[in-house]
């Protein structure tokens, strides 16, 4: 073996092999690509945005797609610095949830907006001093691009879900574009930048005294009155022991939502930290996510619209 292993793709995973060599220590590696039965990989796409950048995304089409039928869409988002979600390689178990949603009749879309990594300083630095102010524009533009290319996307039934920075942007999406997003499911979101790790925050936002407007516009808790007044549109998820995005972020947002008279749904995981680790909590989260989407975006809502 030369030590160079084949790259995986969105629709295949490497075969893990173990072997020994007479002149070297035993090694483990990916020997070959193995197609995955019953797995339908996403389609990678790109489009030219109004900002002049080429943006990349991937789309999971609903399984058993029927001509002439429209399907609800879920945007899965992170969108923050130092992360890139869209690439042509196998996504691992973490992204099987997206394939599950597609198997249940959802279009699932992932887009790397400005600010995500591996695209150069100008692209990654686009949200310098203005986190939360540009990312959703890219997501909405990508959604409209796909809707112009495919007639099965129901723009009246669009949801968004993410965790951590993705949870933060899920809140931003509902706050900024409630005309586009019917449902937001926000996991462990930052809601007030002055509450978050200063080393991280000031790297991108500068000092609060020098960027008051940026901190205000980027903090959803300070703008709770902009959330929709209809119920069943916002679900917050948070581990009570979160050591990264402290539960205080959700707590203060709830206080402002109550003060503004805005409805919300809340799911607390008492024994979880920033990432869900306990299997029972993970199963509960997955089922709750599916239930909330189905109740508020799925067949029930489609039937009500037809009445």
mmCIF file of C-alpha atoms in Angstrom:
data_model
loop_
_atom_site.group_PDB
_atom_site.id
_atom_site.type_symbol
_atom_site.label_atom_id
_atom_site.label_comp_id
_atom_site.label_asym_id
_atom_site.label_seq_id
_atom_site.Cartn_x
_atom_site.Cartn_y
_atom_site.Cartn_z
ATOM 1 C CA UNK A 1 0.000 0.000 0.000
ATOM 2 C CA UNK A 2 1.254 3.459 -0.857
ATOM 3 C CA UNK A 3 -0.568 5.200 1.973
ATOM 4 C CA UNK A 4 -2.849 7.202 -0.339
ATOM 5 C CA UNK A 5 -6.498 6.245 0.000
ATOM 6 C CA UNK A 6 -9.381 6.968 -2.383
ATOM 7 C CA UNK A 7 -11.611 9.887 -1.543
ATOM 8 C CA UNK A 8 -15.226 9.250 -0.712
ATOM 9 C CA UNK A 9 -18.155 10.970 -2.410
ATOM 10 C CA UNK A 10 -21.617 12.006 -1.265
ATOM 11 C CA UNK A 11 -22.978 8.603 -2.289
ATOM 12 C CA UNK A 12 -20.254 6.246 -1.137
ATOM 13 C CA UNK A 13 -18.212 5.490 1.924
ATOM 14 C CA UNK A 14 -14.744 4.026 2.103
ATOM 15 C CA UNK A 15 -14.285 0.404 3.129
ATOM 16 C CA UNK A 16 -12.302 0.344 6.369
ATOM 17 C CA UNK A 17 -9.510 -2.216 6.177
ATOM 18 C CA UNK A 18 -6.699 -3.353 8.451
ATOM 19 C CA UNK A 19 -3.458 -4.762 7.139
ATOM 20 C CA UNK A 20 0.119 -5.340 8.155
ATOM 21 C CA UNK A 21 3.386 -4.786 6.303
ATOM 22 C CA UNK A 22 6.636 -6.597 6.891
ATOM 23 C CA UNK A 23 8.687 -3.407 6.988
ATOM 24 C CA UNK A 24 6.315 -1.139 8.896
ATOM 25 C CA UNK A 25 3.824 -1.106 11.715
ATOM 26 C CA UNK A 26 0.291 -2.341 11.183
ATOM 27 C CA UNK A 27 -2.001 0.231 9.640
ATOM 28 C CA UNK A 28 -5.667 0.915 9.160
ATOM 29 C CA UNK A 29 -7.167 2.847 6.274
ATOM 30 C CA UNK A 30 -9.821 3.291 3.615
ATOM 31 C CA UNK A 31 -9.123 0.781 0.868
ATOM 32 C CA UNK A 32 -11.958 1.390 -1.569
ATOM 33 C CA UNK A 33 -15.262 3.139 -2.086
ATOM 34 C CA UNK A 34 -18.376 1.126 -1.334
ATOM 35 C CA UNK A 35 -21.761 2.265 -2.667
ATOM 36 C CA UNK A 36 -24.414 2.491 0.022
ATOM 37 C CA UNK A 37 -27.603 0.557 -0.750
ATOM 38 C CA UNK A 38 -30.873 2.367 -0.039
ATOM 39 C CA UNK A 39 -29.049 5.671 0.385
ATOM 40 C CA UNK A 40 -29.847 8.496 -2.015
ATOM 41 C CA UNK A 41 -27.056 11.086 -1.915
ATOM 42 C CA UNK A 42 -27.672 14.821 -2.195
ATOM 43 C CA UNK A 43 -27.143 16.740 -5.402
ATOM 44 C CA UNK A 44 -24.444 19.404 -5.208
ATOM 45 C CA UNK A 45 -25.353 22.683 -6.918
ATOM 46 C CA UNK A 46 -24.023 26.214 -7.270
ATOM 47 C CA UNK A 47 -25.425 29.594 -8.241
ATOM 48 C CA UNK A 48 -24.185 33.123 -8.787
ATOM 49 C CA UNK A 49 -25.448 35.321 -5.977
ATOM 50 C CA UNK A 50 -26.337 38.996 -6.258
ATOM 51 C CA UNK A 51 -23.207 39.772 -4.232
ATOM 52 C CA UNK A 52 -20.968 38.439 -7.010
ATOM 53 C CA UNK A 53 -19.914 35.292 -5.170
ATOM 54 C CA UNK A 54 -20.575 31.769 -6.362
ATOM 55 C CA UNK A 55 -22.420 29.972 -3.569
ATOM 56 C CA UNK A 56 -22.486 26.198 -3.194
ATOM 57 C CA UNK A 57 -25.211 24.015 -1.808
ATOM 58 C CA UNK A 58 -26.571 20.514 -1.800
ATOM 59 C CA UNK A 59 -30.130 19.283 -2.030
ATOM 60 C CA UNK A 60 -31.736 16.046 -0.893
ATOM 61 C CA UNK A 61 -34.758 15.431 -3.089
ATOM 62 C CA UNK A 62 -37.813 13.728 -1.594
ATOM 63 C CA UNK A 63 -37.737 9.988 -2.142
ATOM 64 C CA UNK A 64 -40.490 8.757 -4.468
ATOM 65 C CA UNK A 65 -40.771 12.222 -5.995
ATOM 66 C CA UNK A 66 -44.073 12.568 -7.873
ATOM 67 C CA UNK A 67 -44.448 14.904 -10.874
ATOM 68 C CA UNK A 68 -46.671 17.894 -10.232
ATOM 69 C CA UNK A 69 -46.584 17.552 -6.451
ATOM 70 C CA UNK A 70 -45.067 20.184 -4.169
ATOM 71 C CA UNK A 71 -43.077 19.286 -1.071
ATOM 72 C CA UNK A 72 -42.111 21.139 2.108
ATOM 73 C CA UNK A 73 -38.520 22.273 2.364
ATOM 74 C CA UNK A 74 -36.167 22.259 5.340
ATOM 75 C CA UNK A 75 -32.962 24.281 5.274
ATOM 76 C CA UNK A 76 -30.286 22.695 7.446
ATOM 77 C CA UNK A 77 -27.881 25.436 8.454
ATOM 78 C CA UNK A 78 -24.685 26.205 10.294
ATOM 79 C CA UNK A 79 -23.431 29.234 8.390
ATOM 80 C CA UNK A 80 -20.779 30.359 10.859
ATOM 81 C CA UNK A 81 -17.002 30.750 10.639
ATOM 82 C CA UNK A 82 -14.569 27.860 10.318
ATOM 83 C CA UNK A 83 -17.199 25.420 9.037
ATOM 84 C CA UNK A 84 -18.029 24.231 5.531
ATOM 85 C CA UNK A 85 -20.976 21.860 5.132
ATOM 86 C CA UNK A 86 -21.098 21.500 1.351
ATOM 87 C CA UNK A 87 -18.520 19.257 -0.285
ATOM 88 C CA UNK A 88 -18.498 16.174 -2.460
ATOM 89 C CA UNK A 89 -17.718 13.569 0.152
ATOM 90 C CA UNK A 90 -19.655 11.148 2.310
ATOM 91 C CA UNK A 91 -21.297 12.986 5.200
ATOM 92 C CA UNK A 92 -21.253 10.221 7.784
ATOM 93 C CA UNK A 93 -23.891 9.290 10.295
ATOM 94 C CA UNK A 94 -24.432 12.895 11.356
ATOM 95 C CA UNK A 95 -26.212 13.694 8.103
ATOM 96 C CA UNK A 96 -28.376 10.594 7.854
ATOM 97 C CA UNK A 97 -31.059 12.743 9.499
ATOM 98 C CA UNK A 98 -31.223 14.756 6.297
ATOM 99 C CA UNK A 99 -31.681 11.602 4.251
ATOM 100 C CA UNK A 100 -34.390 10.509 6.692
ATOM 101 C CA UNK A 101 -36.243 13.784 6.151
ATOM 102 C CA UNK A 102 -36.012 13.259 2.393
ATOM 103 C CA UNK A 103 -37.421 9.753 2.815
ATOM 104 C CA UNK A 104 -40.400 11.306 4.629
ATOM 105 C CA UNK A 105 -41.170 13.662 1.767
ATOM 106 C CA UNK A 106 -39.119 16.762 2.519
ATOM 107 C CA UNK A 107 -36.753 18.688 0.302
ATOM 108 C CA UNK A 108 -33.619 19.276 2.381
ATOM 109 C CA UNK A 109 -31.287 22.102 1.397
ATOM 110 C CA UNK A 110 -27.827 22.977 2.715
ATOM 111 C CA UNK A 111 -26.068 26.168 1.576
ATOM 112 C CA UNK A 112 -22.695 27.563 2.602
ATOM 113 C CA UNK A 113 -23.344 31.293 2.912
ATOM 114 C CA UNK A 114 -20.771 34.054 3.052
ATOM 115 C CA UNK A 115 -18.675 33.689 6.179
ATOM 116 C CA UNK A 116 -18.168 29.933 5.921
ATOM 117 C CA UNK A 117 -14.640 28.657 5.429
ATOM 118 C CA UNK A 118 -12.281 27.505 2.653
ATOM 119 C CA UNK A 119 -13.346 30.276 0.271
ATOM 120 C CA UNK A 120 -10.744 32.955 0.903
ATOM 121 C CA UNK A 121 -10.471 36.022 3.115
ATOM 122 C CA UNK A 122 -12.977 38.197 1.254
ATOM 123 C CA UNK A 123 -15.664 35.501 1.388
ATOM 124 C CA UNK A 124 -14.974 34.433 4.964
ATOM 125 C CA UNK A 125 -14.664 38.010 6.195
ATOM 126 C CA UNK A 126 -17.936 39.186 4.663
ATOM 127 C CA UNK A 127 -19.680 39.297 8.039
ATOM 128 C CA UNK A 128 -16.889 41.083 9.870
ATOM 129 C CA UNK A 129 -18.547 43.366 12.461
ATOM 130 C CA UNK A 130 -22.027 42.239 11.319
ATOM 131 C CA UNK A 131 -22.685 38.635 12.269
ATOM 132 C CA UNK A 132 -26.271 37.670 11.607
ATOM 133 C CA UNK A 133 -26.904 40.469 9.120
ATOM 134 C CA UNK A 134 -25.947 38.848 5.796
ATOM 135 C CA UNK A 135 -26.180 35.071 6.152
ATOM 136 C CA UNK A 136 -29.943 34.709 5.756
ATOM 137 C CA UNK A 137 -29.887 36.818 2.581
ATOM 138 C CA UNK A 138 -27.688 34.144 0.989
ATOM 139 C CA UNK A 139 -29.916 31.329 2.235
ATOM 140 C CA UNK A 140 -33.076 32.959 0.869
ATOM 141 C CA UNK A 141 -31.416 33.702 -2.454
ATOM 142 C CA UNK A 142 -30.364 30.067 -2.728
ATOM 143 C CA UNK A 143 -33.866 28.897 -1.878
ATOM 144 C CA UNK A 144 -35.363 31.098 -4.591
ATOM 145 C CA UNK A 145 -32.768 29.857 -7.064
ATOM 146 C CA UNK A 146 -33.779 26.248 -6.416
ATOM 147 C CA UNK A 147 -37.471 27.118 -6.638
ATOM 148 C CA UNK A 148 -36.811 28.628 -10.067
ATOM 149 C CA UNK A 149 -35.154 25.391 -11.194
ATOM 150 C CA UNK A 150 -37.485 22.826 -9.616
ATOM 151 C CA UNK A 151 -41.263 23.045 -9.453
ATOM 152 C CA UNK A 152 -41.621 20.633 -6.519
ATOM 153 C CA UNK A 153 -40.475 23.127 -3.859
ATOM 154 C CA UNK A 154 -43.392 24.567 -1.880
ATOM 155 C CA UNK A 155 -42.320 28.061 -0.864
ATOM 156 C CA UNK A 156 -45.300 28.296 1.486
ATOM 157 C CA UNK A 157 -43.887 25.471 3.617
ATOM 158 C CA UNK A 158 -40.264 26.261 4.417
ATOM 159 C CA UNK A 159 -38.555 25.478 7.705
ATOM 160 C CA UNK A 160 -35.032 25.968 8.992
ATOM 161 C CA UNK A 161 -33.032 24.061 11.584
ATOM 162 C CA UNK A 162 -29.541 24.321 12.980
ATOM 163 C CA UNK A 163 -27.505 23.935 16.153
ATOM 164 C CA UNK A 164 -25.153 26.397 17.868
ATOM 165 C CA UNK A 165 -24.378 29.051 15.224
ATOM 166 C CA UNK A 166 -26.919 27.247 13.078
ATOM 167 C CA UNK A 167 -29.461 27.621 15.871
ATOM 168 C CA UNK A 168 -28.614 31.314 16.042
ATOM 169 C CA UNK A 169 -29.191 31.698 12.305
ATOM 170 C CA UNK A 170 -32.433 29.725 12.536
ATOM 171 C CA UNK A 171 -33.671 32.406 14.934
ATOM 172 C CA UNK A 172 -32.369 35.131 12.652
ATOM 173 C CA UNK A 173 -34.204 33.575 9.711
ATOM 174 C CA UNK A 174 -37.556 33.616 11.498
ATOM 175 C CA UNK A 175 -36.961 37.099 12.881
ATOM 176 C CA UNK A 176 -35.759 38.662 9.630
ATOM 177 C CA UNK A 177 -37.787 36.723 7.064
ATOM 178 C CA UNK A 178 -40.923 35.362 8.681
ATOM 179 C CA UNK A 179 -42.513 35.805 5.247
ATOM 180 C CA UNK A 180 -40.246 33.032 3.937
ATOM 181 C CA UNK A 181 -39.740 30.729 6.902
ATOM 182 C CA UNK A 182 -42.833 29.126 8.368
ATOM 183 C CA UNK A 183 -40.964 27.257 11.121
ATOM 184 C CA UNK A 184 -37.607 27.670 12.872
ATOM 185 C CA UNK A 185 -36.113 24.976 15.101
ATOM 186 C CA UNK A 186 -33.151 26.489 16.931
ATOM 187 C CA UNK A 187 -30.753 24.320 18.922
ATOM 188 C CA UNK A 188 -28.416 25.839 21.536
ATOM 189 C CA UNK A 189 -28.476 29.306 19.949
ATOM 190 C CA UNK A 190 -26.442 32.373 20.775
ATOM 191 C CA UNK A 191 -29.015 35.095 21.433
ATOM 192 C CA UNK A 192 -26.918 37.938 22.878
ATOM 193 C CA UNK A 193 -23.335 38.371 21.697
ATOM 194 C CA UNK A 194 -22.187 40.161 24.861
ATOM 195 C CA UNK A 195 -23.061 36.932 26.725
ATOM 196 C CA UNK A 196 -20.807 34.772 24.564
ATOM 197 C CA UNK A 197 -17.088 33.929 24.697
ATOM 198 C CA UNK A 198 -15.278 37.234 24.179
ATOM 199 C CA UNK A 199 -12.299 35.609 22.454
ATOM 200 C CA UNK A 200 -14.593 34.268 19.739
ATOM 201 C CA UNK A 201 -17.027 37.159 19.574
ATOM 202 C CA UNK A 202 -14.536 40.033 19.445
ATOM 203 C CA UNK A 203 -12.486 38.235 16.794
ATOM 204 C CA UNK A 204 -15.371 38.797 14.391
ATOM 205 C CA UNK A 205 -17.423 41.598 15.937
ATOM 206 C CA UNK A 206 -14.810 43.813 17.533
ATOM 207 C CA UNK A 207 -15.291 45.353 20.966
ATOM 208 C CA UNK A 208 -18.904 46.160 21.936
ATOM 209 C CA UNK A 209 -18.015 49.798 22.649
ATOM 210 C CA UNK A 210 -16.775 50.196 19.072
ATOM 211 C CA UNK A 211 -19.591 48.280 17.350
ATOM 212 C CA UNK A 212 -22.809 48.990 19.225
ATOM 213 C CA UNK A 213 -25.019 48.730 16.152
ATOM 214 C CA UNK A 214 -23.443 45.442 15.065
ATOM 215 C CA UNK A 215 -23.970 43.891 18.486
ATOM 216 C CA UNK A 216 -27.565 45.108 18.600
ATOM 217 C CA UNK A 217 -28.533 43.958 15.108
ATOM 218 C CA UNK A 218 -26.746 40.641 15.631
ATOM 219 C CA UNK A 219 -28.484 39.816 18.927
ATOM 220 C CA UNK A 220 -31.929 38.258 18.530
ATOM 221 C CA UNK A 221 -32.816 38.710 22.210
ATOM 222 C CA UNK A 222 -32.721 42.478 21.764
ATOM 223 C CA UNK A 223 -35.206 42.289 18.888
ATOM 224 C CA UNK A 224 -37.768 39.823 20.218
ATOM 225 C CA UNK A 225 -40.633 42.041 19.068
ATOM 226 C CA UNK A 226 -39.750 41.140 15.463
ATOM 227 C CA UNK A 227 -40.659 37.464 15.894
ATOM 228 C CA UNK A 228 -44.038 36.339 14.504
ATOM 229 C CA UNK A 229 -47.105 36.408 16.728
ATOM 230 C CA UNK A 230 -48.549 33.099 15.479
ATOM 231 C CA UNK A 231 -48.004 29.942 17.568
ATOM 232 C CA UNK A 232 -46.203 26.797 16.376
ATOM 233 C CA UNK A 233 -43.529 28.642 14.442
ATOM 234 C CA UNK A 234 -40.602 28.614 16.877
ATOM 235 C CA UNK A 235 -39.108 25.654 18.719
ATOM 236 C CA UNK A 236 -36.094 26.173 20.985
ATOM 237 C CA UNK A 237 -33.898 23.241 22.049
ATOM 238 C CA UNK A 238 -31.109 23.544 24.606
ATOM 239 C CA UNK A 239 -29.044 21.407 26.948
ATOM 240 C CA UNK A 240 -29.324 22.786 30.470
ATOM 241 C CA UNK A 241 -25.636 22.053 31.187
ATOM 242 C CA UNK A 242 -24.337 23.642 27.978
ATOM 243 C CA UNK A 243 -20.750 24.695 28.664
ATOM 244 C CA UNK A 244 -20.310 26.518 25.347
ATOM 245 C CA UNK A 245 -23.488 28.465 24.634
ATOM 246 C CA UNK A 246 -24.768 28.756 28.193
ATOM 247 C CA UNK A 247 -28.448 28.146 28.828
ATOM 248 C CA UNK A 248 -28.658 31.812 29.840
ATOM 249 C CA UNK A 249 -28.860 32.605 26.122
ATOM 250 C CA UNK A 250 -32.155 30.772 25.814
ATOM 251 C CA UNK A 251 -33.342 32.055 29.175
ATOM 252 C CA UNK A 252 -32.878 35.714 28.301
ATOM 253 C CA UNK A 253 -34.480 35.236 24.887
ATOM 254 C CA UNK A 254 -37.522 33.680 26.545
ATOM 255 C CA UNK A 255 -37.766 36.640 28.902
ATOM 256 C CA UNK A 256 -37.826 39.073 25.988
ATOM 257 C CA UNK A 257 -40.278 36.922 24.010
ATOM 258 C CA UNK A 258 -42.651 36.854 26.975
ATOM 259 C CA UNK A 259 -42.304 40.609 27.397
ATOM 260 C CA UNK A 260 -43.112 41.084 23.703
ATOM 261 C CA UNK A 261 -46.061 38.671 23.858
ATOM 262 C CA UNK A 262 -44.520 36.266 21.339
ATOM 263 C CA UNK A 263 -45.315 32.526 21.439
ATOM 264 C CA UNK A 264 -42.651 29.824 21.461
ATOM 265 C CA UNK A 265 -42.157 26.132 22.145
ATOM 266 C CA UNK A 266 -39.297 24.933 24.334
ATOM 267 C CA UNK A 267 -37.525 21.620 24.840
ATOM 268 C CA UNK A 268 -34.876 21.450 27.581
ATOM 269 C CA UNK A 269 -32.452 18.536 27.930
ATOM 270 C CA UNK A 270 -31.540 18.674 31.655
ATOM 271 C CA UNK A 271 -28.448 16.429 31.514
ATOM 272 C CA UNK A 272 -27.015 17.546 28.176
ATOM 273 C CA UNK A 273 -24.201 19.926 27.376
ATOM 274 C CA UNK A 274 -23.609 21.730 24.064
ATOM 275 C CA UNK A 275 -23.857 18.515 22.093
ATOM 276 C CA UNK A 276 -26.398 15.827 22.862
ATOM 277 C CA UNK A 277 -24.516 12.765 24.075
ATOM 278 C CA UNK A 278 -26.997 10.565 25.948
ATOM 279 C CA UNK A 279 -28.610 8.105 23.483
ATOM 280 C CA UNK A 280 -32.084 8.536 24.959
ATOM 281 C CA UNK A 281 -31.805 12.308 24.617
ATOM 282 C CA UNK A 282 -30.641 11.918 21.035
ATOM 283 C CA UNK A 283 -33.595 9.717 20.176
ATOM 284 C CA UNK A 284 -35.975 12.154 21.852
ATOM 285 C CA UNK A 285 -34.470 15.061 19.927
ATOM 286 C CA UNK A 286 -34.741 13.280 16.571
ATOM 287 C CA UNK A 287 -38.370 12.305 17.156
ATOM 288 C CA UNK A 288 -39.322 15.733 18.480
ATOM 289 C CA UNK A 289 -37.728 17.379 15.447
ATOM 290 C CA UNK A 290 -39.643 15.131 13.056
ATOM 291 C CA UNK A 291 -42.893 15.592 14.964
ATOM 292 C CA UNK A 292 -42.624 19.384 14.999
ATOM 293 C CA UNK A 293 -41.873 19.531 11.297
ATOM 294 C CA UNK A 294 -44.671 17.142 10.412
ATOM 295 C CA UNK A 295 -47.198 19.010 12.536
ATOM 296 C CA UNK A 296 -46.277 22.420 11.190
ATOM 297 C CA UNK A 297 -44.890 21.819 7.692
ATOM 298 C CA UNK A 298 -45.959 18.333 6.668
ATOM 299 C CA UNK A 299 -49.083 16.627 5.392
ATOM 300 C CA UNK A 300 -51.344 18.126 8.072
ATOM 301 C CA UNK A 301 -50.567 21.678 6.974
ATOM 302 C CA UNK A 302 -50.837 20.718 3.303
ATOM 303 C CA UNK A 303 -54.324 19.351 3.951
ATOM 304 C CA UNK A 304 -55.366 22.542 5.739
ATOM 305 C CA UNK A 305 -54.109 24.665 2.847
ATOM 306 C CA UNK A 306 -56.248 22.625 0.433
ATOM 307 C CA UNK A 307 -59.460 23.320 2.399
#
